[in-house]
XYZ file of C-alpha atoms in Angstrom:
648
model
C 66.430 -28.371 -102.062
C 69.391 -26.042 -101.989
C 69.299 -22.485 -100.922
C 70.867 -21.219 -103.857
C 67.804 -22.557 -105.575
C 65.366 -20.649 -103.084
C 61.870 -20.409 -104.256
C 60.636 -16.561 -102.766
C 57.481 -17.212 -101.400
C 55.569 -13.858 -100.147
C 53.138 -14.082 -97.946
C 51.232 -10.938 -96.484
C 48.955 -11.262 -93.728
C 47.726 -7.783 -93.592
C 50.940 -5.955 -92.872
C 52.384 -9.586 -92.102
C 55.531 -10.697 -94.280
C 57.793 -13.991 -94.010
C 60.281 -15.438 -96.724
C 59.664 -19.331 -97.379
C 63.183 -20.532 -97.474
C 63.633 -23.891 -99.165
C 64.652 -26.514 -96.406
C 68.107 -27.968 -96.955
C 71.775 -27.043 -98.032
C 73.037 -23.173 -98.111
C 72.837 -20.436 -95.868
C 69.319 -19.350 -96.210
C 68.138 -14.810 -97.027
C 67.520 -13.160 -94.049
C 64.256 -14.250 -92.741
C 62.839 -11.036 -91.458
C 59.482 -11.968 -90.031
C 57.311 -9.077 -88.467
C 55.004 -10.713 -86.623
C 51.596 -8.697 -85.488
C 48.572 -9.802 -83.745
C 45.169 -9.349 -84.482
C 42.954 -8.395 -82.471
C 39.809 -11.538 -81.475
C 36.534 -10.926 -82.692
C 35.262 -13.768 -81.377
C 35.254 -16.985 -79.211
C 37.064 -18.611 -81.757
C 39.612 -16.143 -82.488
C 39.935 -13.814 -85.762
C 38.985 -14.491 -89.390
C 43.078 -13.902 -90.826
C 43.317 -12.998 -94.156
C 46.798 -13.256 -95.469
C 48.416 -13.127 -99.248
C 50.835 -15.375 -100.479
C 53.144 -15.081 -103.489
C 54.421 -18.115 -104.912
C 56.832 -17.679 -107.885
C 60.295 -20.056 -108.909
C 63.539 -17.630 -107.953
C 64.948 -18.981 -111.086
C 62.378 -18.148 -113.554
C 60.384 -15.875 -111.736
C 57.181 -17.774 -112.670
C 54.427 -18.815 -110.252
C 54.326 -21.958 -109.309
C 51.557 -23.695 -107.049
C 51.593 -23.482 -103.438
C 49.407 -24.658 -100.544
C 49.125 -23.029 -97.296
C 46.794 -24.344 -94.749
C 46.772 -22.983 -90.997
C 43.960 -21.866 -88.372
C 40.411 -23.319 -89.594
C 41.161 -23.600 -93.732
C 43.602 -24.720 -96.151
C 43.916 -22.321 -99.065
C 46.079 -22.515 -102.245
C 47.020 -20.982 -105.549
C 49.727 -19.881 -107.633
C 51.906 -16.881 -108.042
C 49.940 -14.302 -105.653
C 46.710 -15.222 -103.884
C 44.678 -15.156 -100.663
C 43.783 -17.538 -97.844
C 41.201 -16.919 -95.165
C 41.634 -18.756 -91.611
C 40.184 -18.390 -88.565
C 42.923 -18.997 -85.627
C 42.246 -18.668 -82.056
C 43.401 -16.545 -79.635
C 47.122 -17.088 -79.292
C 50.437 -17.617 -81.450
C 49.377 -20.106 -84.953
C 51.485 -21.729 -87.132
C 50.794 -21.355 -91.160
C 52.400 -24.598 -93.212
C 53.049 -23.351 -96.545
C 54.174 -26.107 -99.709
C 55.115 -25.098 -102.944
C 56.457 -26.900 -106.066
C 59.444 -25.584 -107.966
C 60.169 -25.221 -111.347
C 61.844 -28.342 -111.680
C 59.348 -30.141 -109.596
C 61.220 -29.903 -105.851
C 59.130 -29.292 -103.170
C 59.788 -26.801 -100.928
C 57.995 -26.055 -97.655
C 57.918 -23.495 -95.007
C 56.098 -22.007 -91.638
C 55.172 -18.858 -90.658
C 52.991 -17.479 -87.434
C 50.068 -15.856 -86.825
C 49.133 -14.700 -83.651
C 45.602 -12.954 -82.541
C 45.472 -11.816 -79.188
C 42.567 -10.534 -77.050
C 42.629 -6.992 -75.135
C 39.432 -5.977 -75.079
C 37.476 -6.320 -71.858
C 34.621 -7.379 -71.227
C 31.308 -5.200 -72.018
C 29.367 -5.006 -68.865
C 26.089 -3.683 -68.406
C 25.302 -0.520 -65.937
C 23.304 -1.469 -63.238
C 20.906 1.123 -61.869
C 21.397 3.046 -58.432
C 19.185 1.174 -55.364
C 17.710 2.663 -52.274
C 16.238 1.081 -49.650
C 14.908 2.051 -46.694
C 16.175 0.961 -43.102
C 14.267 1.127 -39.829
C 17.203 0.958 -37.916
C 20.703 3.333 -38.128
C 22.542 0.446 -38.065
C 21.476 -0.021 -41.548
C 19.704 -2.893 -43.804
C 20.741 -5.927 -45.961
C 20.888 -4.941 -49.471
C 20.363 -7.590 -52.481
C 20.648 -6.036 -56.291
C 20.285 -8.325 -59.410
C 23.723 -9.933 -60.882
C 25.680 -7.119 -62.762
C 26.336 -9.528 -65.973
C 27.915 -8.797 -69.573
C 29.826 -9.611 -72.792
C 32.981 -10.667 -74.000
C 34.017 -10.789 -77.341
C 35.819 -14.003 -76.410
C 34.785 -15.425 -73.488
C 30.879 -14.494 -73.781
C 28.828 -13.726 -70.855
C 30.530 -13.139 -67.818
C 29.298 -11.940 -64.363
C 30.960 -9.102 -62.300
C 32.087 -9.208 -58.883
C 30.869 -6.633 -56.680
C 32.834 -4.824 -53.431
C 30.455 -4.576 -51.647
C 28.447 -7.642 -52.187
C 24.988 -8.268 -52.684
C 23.438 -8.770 -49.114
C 26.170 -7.137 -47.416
C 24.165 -4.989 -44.601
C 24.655 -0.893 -45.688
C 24.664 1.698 -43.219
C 21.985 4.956 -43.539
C 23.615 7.279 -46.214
C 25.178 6.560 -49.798
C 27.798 3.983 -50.478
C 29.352 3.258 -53.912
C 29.671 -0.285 -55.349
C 32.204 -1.341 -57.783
C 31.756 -4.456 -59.834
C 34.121 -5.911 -61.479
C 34.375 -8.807 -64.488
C 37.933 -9.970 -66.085
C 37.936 -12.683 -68.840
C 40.374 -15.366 -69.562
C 42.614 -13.573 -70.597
C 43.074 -11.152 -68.271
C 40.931 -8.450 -69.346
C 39.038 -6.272 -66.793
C 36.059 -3.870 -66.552
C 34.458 -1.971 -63.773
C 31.085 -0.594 -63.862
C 30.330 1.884 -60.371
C 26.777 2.411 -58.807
C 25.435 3.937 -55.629
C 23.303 2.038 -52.983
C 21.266 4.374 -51.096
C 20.108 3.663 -47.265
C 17.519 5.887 -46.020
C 16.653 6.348 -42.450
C 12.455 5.796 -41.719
C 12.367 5.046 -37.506
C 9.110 2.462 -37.507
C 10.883 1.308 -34.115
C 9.713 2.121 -30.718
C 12.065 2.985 -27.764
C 13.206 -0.152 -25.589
C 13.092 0.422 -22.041
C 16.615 -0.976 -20.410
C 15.858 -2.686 -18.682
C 12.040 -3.243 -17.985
C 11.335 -1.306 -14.762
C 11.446 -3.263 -11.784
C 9.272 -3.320 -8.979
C 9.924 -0.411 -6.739
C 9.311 -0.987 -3.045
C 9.071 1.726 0.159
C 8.738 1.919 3.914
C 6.878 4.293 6.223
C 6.309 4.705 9.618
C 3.511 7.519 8.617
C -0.308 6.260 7.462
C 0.076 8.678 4.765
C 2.525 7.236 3.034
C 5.922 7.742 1.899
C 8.553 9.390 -0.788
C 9.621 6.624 -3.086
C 12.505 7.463 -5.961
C 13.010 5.454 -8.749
C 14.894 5.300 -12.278
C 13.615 4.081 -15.575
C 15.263 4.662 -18.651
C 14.779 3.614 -22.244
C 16.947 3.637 -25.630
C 16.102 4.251 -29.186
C 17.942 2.954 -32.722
C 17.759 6.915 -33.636
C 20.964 6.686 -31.037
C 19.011 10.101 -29.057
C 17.969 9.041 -25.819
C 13.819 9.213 -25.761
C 11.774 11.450 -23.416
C 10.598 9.122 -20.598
C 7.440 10.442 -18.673
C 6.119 8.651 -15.463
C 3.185 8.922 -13.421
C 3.425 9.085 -10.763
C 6.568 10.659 -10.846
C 9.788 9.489 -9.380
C 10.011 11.179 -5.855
C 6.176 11.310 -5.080
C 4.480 10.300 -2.562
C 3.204 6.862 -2.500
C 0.488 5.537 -0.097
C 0.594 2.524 1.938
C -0.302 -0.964 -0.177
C 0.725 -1.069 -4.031
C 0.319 1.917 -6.735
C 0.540 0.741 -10.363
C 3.033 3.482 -12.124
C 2.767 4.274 -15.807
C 5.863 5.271 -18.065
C 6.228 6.363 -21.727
C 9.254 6.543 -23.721
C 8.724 8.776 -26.917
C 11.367 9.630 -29.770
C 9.405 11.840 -31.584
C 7.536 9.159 -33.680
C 6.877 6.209 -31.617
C 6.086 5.460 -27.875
C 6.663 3.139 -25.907
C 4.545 2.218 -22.721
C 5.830 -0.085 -19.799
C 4.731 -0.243 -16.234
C 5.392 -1.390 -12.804
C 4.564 -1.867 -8.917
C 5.453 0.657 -6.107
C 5.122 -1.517 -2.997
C 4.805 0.776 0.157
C 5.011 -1.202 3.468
C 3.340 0.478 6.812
C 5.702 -0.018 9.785
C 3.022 1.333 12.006
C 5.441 2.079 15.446
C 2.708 4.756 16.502
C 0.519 4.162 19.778
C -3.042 5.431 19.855
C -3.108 8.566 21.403
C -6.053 9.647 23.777
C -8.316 12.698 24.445
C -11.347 13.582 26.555
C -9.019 11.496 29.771
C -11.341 12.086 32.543
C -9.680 14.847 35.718
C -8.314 13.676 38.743
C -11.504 13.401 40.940
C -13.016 12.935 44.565
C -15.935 11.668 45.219
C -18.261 10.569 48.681
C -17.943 6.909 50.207
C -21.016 5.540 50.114
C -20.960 2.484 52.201
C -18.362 1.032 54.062
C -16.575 -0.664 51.026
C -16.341 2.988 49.592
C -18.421 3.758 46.513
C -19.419 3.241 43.072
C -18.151 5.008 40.809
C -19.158 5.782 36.923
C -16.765 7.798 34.687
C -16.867 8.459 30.407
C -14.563 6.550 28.975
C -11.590 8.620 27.387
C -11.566 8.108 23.404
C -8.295 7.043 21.668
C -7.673 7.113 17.950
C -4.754 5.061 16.063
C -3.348 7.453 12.983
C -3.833 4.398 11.056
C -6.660 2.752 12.160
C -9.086 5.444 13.604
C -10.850 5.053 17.321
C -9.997 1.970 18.932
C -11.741 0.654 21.883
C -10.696 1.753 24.841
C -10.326 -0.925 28.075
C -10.416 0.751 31.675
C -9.689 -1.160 35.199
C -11.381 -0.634 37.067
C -13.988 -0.136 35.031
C -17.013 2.389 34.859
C -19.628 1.383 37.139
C -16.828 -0.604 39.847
C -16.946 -0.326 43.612
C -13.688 2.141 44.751
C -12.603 1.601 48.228
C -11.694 4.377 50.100
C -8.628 6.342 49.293
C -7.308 6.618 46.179
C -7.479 4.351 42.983
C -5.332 4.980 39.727
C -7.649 3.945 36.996
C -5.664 3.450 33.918
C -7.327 2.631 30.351
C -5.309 1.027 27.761
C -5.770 1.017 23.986
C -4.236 -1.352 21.297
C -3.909 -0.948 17.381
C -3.649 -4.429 15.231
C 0.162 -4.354 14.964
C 0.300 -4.450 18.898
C 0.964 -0.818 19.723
C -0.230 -0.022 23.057
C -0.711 3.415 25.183
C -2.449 4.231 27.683
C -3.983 6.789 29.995
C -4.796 7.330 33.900
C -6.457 9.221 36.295
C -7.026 9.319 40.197
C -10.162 8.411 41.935
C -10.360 9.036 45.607
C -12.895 8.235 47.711
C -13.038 10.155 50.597
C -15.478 9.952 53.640
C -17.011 13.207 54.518
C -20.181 12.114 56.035
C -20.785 12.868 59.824
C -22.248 10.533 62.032
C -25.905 10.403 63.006
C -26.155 10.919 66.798
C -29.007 9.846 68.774
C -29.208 11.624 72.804
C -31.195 9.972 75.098
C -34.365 11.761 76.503
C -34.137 13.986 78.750
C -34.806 12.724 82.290
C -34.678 13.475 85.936
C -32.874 10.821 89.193
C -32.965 10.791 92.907
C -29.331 11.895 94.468
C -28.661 9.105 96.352
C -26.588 11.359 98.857
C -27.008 14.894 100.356
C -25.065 16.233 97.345
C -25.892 14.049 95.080
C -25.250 10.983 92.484
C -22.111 9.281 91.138
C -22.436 8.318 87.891
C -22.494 4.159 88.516
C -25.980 5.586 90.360
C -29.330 4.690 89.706
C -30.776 5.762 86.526
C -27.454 7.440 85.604
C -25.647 4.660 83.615
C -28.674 4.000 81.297
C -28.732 8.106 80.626
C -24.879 8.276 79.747
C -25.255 4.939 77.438
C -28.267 5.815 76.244
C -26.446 7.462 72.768
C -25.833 5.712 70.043
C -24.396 6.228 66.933
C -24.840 5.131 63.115
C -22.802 6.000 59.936
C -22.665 5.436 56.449
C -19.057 3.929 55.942
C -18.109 3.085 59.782
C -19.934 0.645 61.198
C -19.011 1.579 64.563
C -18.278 4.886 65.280
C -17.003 6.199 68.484
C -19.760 7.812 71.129
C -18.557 9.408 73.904
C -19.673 12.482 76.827
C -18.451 14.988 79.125
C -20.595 13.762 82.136
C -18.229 14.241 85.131
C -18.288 11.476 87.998
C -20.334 12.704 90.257
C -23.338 14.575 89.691
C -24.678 16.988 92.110
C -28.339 18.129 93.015
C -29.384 20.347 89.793
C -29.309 20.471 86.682
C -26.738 18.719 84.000
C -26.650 19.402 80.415
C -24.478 16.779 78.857
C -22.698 16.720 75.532
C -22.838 13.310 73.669
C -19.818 13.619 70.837
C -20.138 10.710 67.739
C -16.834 10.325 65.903
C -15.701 7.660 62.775
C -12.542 6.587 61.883
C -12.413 9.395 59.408
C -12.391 11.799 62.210
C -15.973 13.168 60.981
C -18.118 13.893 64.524
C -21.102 15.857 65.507
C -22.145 16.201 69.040
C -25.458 16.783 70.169
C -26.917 17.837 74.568
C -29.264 15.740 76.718
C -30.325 16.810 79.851
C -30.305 15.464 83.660
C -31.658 16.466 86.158
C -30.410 15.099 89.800
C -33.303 15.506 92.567
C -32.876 15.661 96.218
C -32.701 12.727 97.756
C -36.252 11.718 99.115
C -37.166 9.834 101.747
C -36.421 6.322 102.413
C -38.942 3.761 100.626
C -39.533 6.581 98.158
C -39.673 4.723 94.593
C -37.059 5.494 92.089
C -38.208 7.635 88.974
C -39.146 5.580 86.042
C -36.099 5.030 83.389
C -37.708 6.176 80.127
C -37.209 3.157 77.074
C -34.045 3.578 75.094
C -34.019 5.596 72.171
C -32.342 4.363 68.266
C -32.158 5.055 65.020
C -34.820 3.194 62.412
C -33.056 1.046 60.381
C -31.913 1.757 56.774
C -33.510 0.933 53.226
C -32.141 -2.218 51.596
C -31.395 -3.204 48.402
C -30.992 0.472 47.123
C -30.494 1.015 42.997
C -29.963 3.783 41.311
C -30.948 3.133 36.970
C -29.717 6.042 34.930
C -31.419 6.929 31.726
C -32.220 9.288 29.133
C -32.216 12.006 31.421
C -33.644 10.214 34.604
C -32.805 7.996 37.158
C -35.397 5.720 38.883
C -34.062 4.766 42.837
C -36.106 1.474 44.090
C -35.609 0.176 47.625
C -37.222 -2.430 50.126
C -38.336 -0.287 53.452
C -37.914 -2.342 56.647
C -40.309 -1.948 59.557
C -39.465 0.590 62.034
C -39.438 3.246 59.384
C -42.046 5.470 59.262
C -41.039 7.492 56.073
C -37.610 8.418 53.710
C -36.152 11.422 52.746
C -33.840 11.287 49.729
C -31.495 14.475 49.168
C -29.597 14.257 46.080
C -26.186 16.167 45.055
C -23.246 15.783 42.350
C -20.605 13.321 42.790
C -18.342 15.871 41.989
C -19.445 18.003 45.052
C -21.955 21.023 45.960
C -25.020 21.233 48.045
C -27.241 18.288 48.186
C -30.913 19.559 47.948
C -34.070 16.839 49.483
C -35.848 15.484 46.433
C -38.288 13.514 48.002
C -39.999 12.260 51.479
C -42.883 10.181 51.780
C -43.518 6.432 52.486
C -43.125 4.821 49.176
C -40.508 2.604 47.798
C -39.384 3.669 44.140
C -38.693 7.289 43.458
C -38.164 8.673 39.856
C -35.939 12.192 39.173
C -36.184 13.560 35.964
C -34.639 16.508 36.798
C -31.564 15.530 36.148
C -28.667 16.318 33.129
C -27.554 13.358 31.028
C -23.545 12.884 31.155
C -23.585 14.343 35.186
C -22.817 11.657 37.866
C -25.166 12.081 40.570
C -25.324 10.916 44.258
C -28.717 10.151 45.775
C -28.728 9.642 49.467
C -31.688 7.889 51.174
C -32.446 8.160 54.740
C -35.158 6.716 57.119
C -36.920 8.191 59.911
C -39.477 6.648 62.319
C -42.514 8.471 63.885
C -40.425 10.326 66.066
C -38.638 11.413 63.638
C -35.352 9.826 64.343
C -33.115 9.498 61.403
C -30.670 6.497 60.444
C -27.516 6.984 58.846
C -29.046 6.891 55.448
C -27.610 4.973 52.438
C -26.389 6.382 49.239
C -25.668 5.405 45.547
C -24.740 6.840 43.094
C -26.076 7.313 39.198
C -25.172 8.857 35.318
C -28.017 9.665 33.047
C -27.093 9.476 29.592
C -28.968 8.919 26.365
C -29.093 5.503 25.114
C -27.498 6.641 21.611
C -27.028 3.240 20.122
C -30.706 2.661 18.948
C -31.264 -1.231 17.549
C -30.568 -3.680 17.786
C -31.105 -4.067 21.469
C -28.111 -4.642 23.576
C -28.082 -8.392 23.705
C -30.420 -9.292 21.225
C -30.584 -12.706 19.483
C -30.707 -12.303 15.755
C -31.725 -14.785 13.148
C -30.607 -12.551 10.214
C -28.265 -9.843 9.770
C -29.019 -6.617 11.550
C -29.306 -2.874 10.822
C -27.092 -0.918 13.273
C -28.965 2.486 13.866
C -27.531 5.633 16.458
C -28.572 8.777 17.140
C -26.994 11.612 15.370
C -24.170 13.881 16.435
C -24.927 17.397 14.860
C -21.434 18.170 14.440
C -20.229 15.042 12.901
C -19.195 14.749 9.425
C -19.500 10.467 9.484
C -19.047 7.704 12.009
C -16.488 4.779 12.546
C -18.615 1.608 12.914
C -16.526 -1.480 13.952
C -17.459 -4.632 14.693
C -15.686 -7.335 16.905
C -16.079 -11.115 17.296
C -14.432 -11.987 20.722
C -11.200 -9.642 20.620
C -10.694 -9.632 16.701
C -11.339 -6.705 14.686
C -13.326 -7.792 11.695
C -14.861 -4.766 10.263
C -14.126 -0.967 10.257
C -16.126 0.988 8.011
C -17.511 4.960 7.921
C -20.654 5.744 7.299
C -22.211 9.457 6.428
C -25.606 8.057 7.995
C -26.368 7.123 10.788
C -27.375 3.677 10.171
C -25.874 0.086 8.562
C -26.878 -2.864 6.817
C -24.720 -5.914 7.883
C -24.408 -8.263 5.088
C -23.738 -11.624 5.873
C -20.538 -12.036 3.673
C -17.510 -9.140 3.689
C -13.807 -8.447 2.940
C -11.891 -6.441 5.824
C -7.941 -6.116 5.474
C -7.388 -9.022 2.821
C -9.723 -11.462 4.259
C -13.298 -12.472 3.891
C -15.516 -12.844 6.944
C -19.280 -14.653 7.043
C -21.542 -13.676 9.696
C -22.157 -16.649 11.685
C -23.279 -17.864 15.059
C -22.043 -16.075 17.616
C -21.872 -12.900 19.754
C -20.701 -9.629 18.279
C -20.126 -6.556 19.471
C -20.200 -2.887 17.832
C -18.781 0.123 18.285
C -19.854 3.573 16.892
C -17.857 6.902 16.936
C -18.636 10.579 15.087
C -15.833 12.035 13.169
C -15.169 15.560 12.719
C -13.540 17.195 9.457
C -12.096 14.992 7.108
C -11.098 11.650 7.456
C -7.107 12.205 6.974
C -7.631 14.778 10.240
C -8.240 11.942 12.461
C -10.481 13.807 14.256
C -12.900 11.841 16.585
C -15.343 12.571 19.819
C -16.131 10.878 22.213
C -17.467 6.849 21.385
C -21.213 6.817 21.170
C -21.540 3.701 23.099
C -21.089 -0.139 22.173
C -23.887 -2.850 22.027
C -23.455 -6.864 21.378
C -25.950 -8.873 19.524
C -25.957 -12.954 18.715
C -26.373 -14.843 15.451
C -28.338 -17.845 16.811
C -29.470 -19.272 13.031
């Protein structure tokens, strides 16, 4: 079809226009097409309504034309209307027509329907949570979902996401949803963390053991550091008891912490471990004094002395071990006793004192009788004369520690007619002497054949007691003794060991003698000598004795037990309680302190960690009284000690 014969075709589409130019030959009108878009209303695009005016250029009448684009083909002649739906995008609208004169003619146009709308999304609603920690909580909301007029539901993306972990305090999320096309929306809401502390503090790190040393049984100052955190981020309040810096005793103290923020606690706890380093000796009191005391036989004398007391600062009295011991023979001269003392981690002290034994006895001196001789010249006798030797060695001597003392005289060597008193001197080898005067009388000489004057029968002392013993008691002592013949009767004087004047307590013929009037706890020294009828005394012999009360009441030193016994002891007035402790051989196995004075073994026990069975065997007991309280360490003097045997 030729241009010139250009059928105007004039289609609106809203405010859309395009000339149909007839295809073929000529230079065609200008073909001024405004092309606008539409906005989508839908998945599937717009519903485009455009009018169309088909009419012959030549005659100007309509003629029939067909249009068909988007979802319909519409037709019609001269002007008319055609509804399409076209999708999103740029379409193309065919358009054929029938001239006049029965050419087709044929054209295109576009449509285009775009989509700016975004998507309609749906406001979510503010969440808040709460966190037991600062560091904040996982939040989770529902998917923040919507519309779009072309694409249809759509879900939003959200900065941050769901289950992103929030921190205390208010944070914004954005969400965000773009369609196909390019379209986006935002929709804002607030997540809200609140703080509610449900957590306790954490001690860091758990409190370790704490350990100490001391030298002291009281213990020591032990320092230690706990600490503890919180998720508040404020350090908590830790309290400790005992407190850091106290003082702990020996062996293990449990010690108790809390760790508080203000709304929980916390509770944790742990050892203090003090270990005793015990480098302290017992110490003694109550060491006896230097002392002297009488010989009483030539190997010197026995000697009893109180034991000194010595108490450990752990352990409390220990037994005290003496050499030579109480009750031992000292020779003469002087003895250092010293008395030891051991605590169970092998300190040992000890103590001494001096004993001397010291001879101060004199000799007994027997004279002989007085007598008369013949001179055996004008002047008269030498002393190798008749009757004269037997007079000069007629003295003899005895003592109690020499066996042979010295006896000497002043007799001169010749003796003339008269009268002689002579001086018989006894000495021992301790330089004690007496001296006592016979008398001699030297006659004329008589006649030739005149007999000599009778030599009276030598004089000597009786002989000594044997087997002497002196038993201390409760105030008494009992002396027993065998009495040889030849002695007639005794005399016993007693004195102190420690000196003074020694005072006769008995004479007479018997062989026991009992003195009750004596002082427990004072050594005394008994000395027993004999005499014959003429009343001639022998040296004497001498022993020596301590009364004391037997304070350690049952069981009976030495008894044999089938069962376990009940220690009694007499009381001590001043005492507060008493240290009871048992031994088996040399090992410790009980130490315990009673208020009264007695105690019921039982026949199973722990002492120091370890569990002890009374069993067969021989056991021996101590008892001491304790003054004050028990942290003063204050003890007297030991009450005695006493064994026993388990024979079941």
């Amino acid at each position: 079809m030729s241009l010139r014969r250009l059928l105007l075709l004039t289609v609106i589409i809203a405010v859309t226009a395009a000339w149909l130019v007839a295809p073929g030959g000529g230079a065609p009108p200008p073909l001024r097409f405004d092309a606008s878009s539409t906005e989508a209303t839908s998945s599937s695009g717009a519903s485009v309504t455009y009018h169309i005016k088909a009419y012959d250029p030549d005659s100007g009448d309509p003629i029939p034309a067909t249009c068909s684009g988007g979802s319909a083909t519409g037709g019609g002649s001269g002007d008319f209307n055609v509804t399409s739906v076209f999708p999103v995008g740029t379409g193309t609208v065919h358009c054929d027509a029938t001239l006049g004169n029965g050419d087709p003619v044929s054209d295109d146009f576009s449509v285009t329907v775009t989509d700016t709308t975004p998507p309609a999304l749906s406001q979510p609603s503010p969440v808040t949570q709460p966190a037991s920690t600062l560091a904040g909580i996982a939040v989770s909301w529902p998917a923040v979902t919507g519309t779009d007029i072309v694409d249809g539901s759509v879900t939003a993306s959200c900065s941050p996401t769901s289950g992103t972990v929030f921190l205390v305090g208010t944070t914004p999320v954005t969400c965000t949803a773009t369609d196909v096309h390019g379209n986006s929306a935002q929709v804002t809401f607030n997540v809200t963390v609140s703080f509610t502390d449900t957590q306790a503090p954490t001690f860091t790190p758990n409190p370790p053991p704490a350990v100490g040393a001391t030298t002291s049984g009281t213990g020591t100052v032990v320092t230690y550091t706990v600490a503890a955190t919180d998720d508040s981020g404020t350090p908590p309040a830790v309290n400790c008891t005992p407190t850091s810096g106290s003082t702990f005793p020996v062996g293990q103290t449990t010690v108790n912490c809390t760790a508080s923020d203000g709304t929980n606690t916390a509770n944790a706890a742990f050892t203090v471990t003090v270990t005793f380093i015990d480098t302290a000796a017992p110490t003694f009191s109550g060491v006896p004094a230097n002392r002297v005391v009488e010989a009483n036989g030539p190997s010197g004398s026995l000697v009893s002395y109180p034991a000194p007391t010595a108490t450990d600062a752990v352990e409390g009295p220990k037994p005290v071990s003496c050499s030579p011991t109480s009750g031992s023979t000292f020779p003469l001269g002087g003895t250092t006793v010293t008395c030891t003392a051991s605590d169970s981690h092998g300190n040992t002290s000890s103590a001494s004192f001096a004993v001397t034994v010291v001879d101060t006895t004199k000799p007994s001196l027997i004279v002989p009788r007085d007598r008369a001789v013949y001179a055996d010249t004008a002047l008269g006798i030498g002393a190798q004369g008749y009757g004269v030797p037997s007079f000069l060695s007629g003295a003899s001597a005895t003592d109690t520690v020499d066996p042979n003392p010295r006896v000497s005289n002043d007799a001169p060597e010749f003796l003339t007619v008269g009268v002689h008193t002579v001086t018989f001197a006894a000495s021992d080898f301790s330089g004690n002497g007496v001296a006592k005067t016979a008398v001699i009388e030297v006659l004329p000489m008589p006649p030739a054949g005149t007999p000599p004057l009778p030599i009276p029968p030598p004089r000597g002392a009786p002989p000594d007691v044997r087997d002497l013993k002196a038993e201390a008691g409760d105030r008494q002592v009992r002396l027993s003794w065998q009495t040889p013949s030849g002695v007639d009767h005794v005399v016993i004087s007693r004195s102190l060991s420690l000196g003074g004047d020694a005072q006769v307590v008995y004479t007479g013929s018997g062989d026991a003698f009992l003195d009750r009037a004596v002082v427990n706890t004072l050594e005394y020294r008994y000395v027993v000598v004999s005499l014959d009828e003429e009343g001639l005394a022998s040296a004497g012999v001498a022993a020596s004795a301590r009364p004391r009360p037997t304070l350690l009441k049952a069981p009976k030193d030495g008894a044999r037990l089938r069962k376990a016994p009940k220690l009694r002891w007499a009381a001590n007035s001043e005492a507060g309680y008493y240290n009871v402790q048992l031994f088996r051989a040399n090992k410790k196995i009980l130490s315990i302190w009673p208020v009264k004075t007695a105690l019921i073994l039982k026949n199973r026990w722990k002492y120091q960690g370890h569990t002890y069975k009374l069993s067969r065997g021989v056991y021996r007991w101590y008892v001491w009284p304790g003054f004050g309280a028990r942290k003063a360490v204050d003890y007297g003097e030991m009450l005695g000690f006493s064994t026993f045997q388990i024979i079941r």
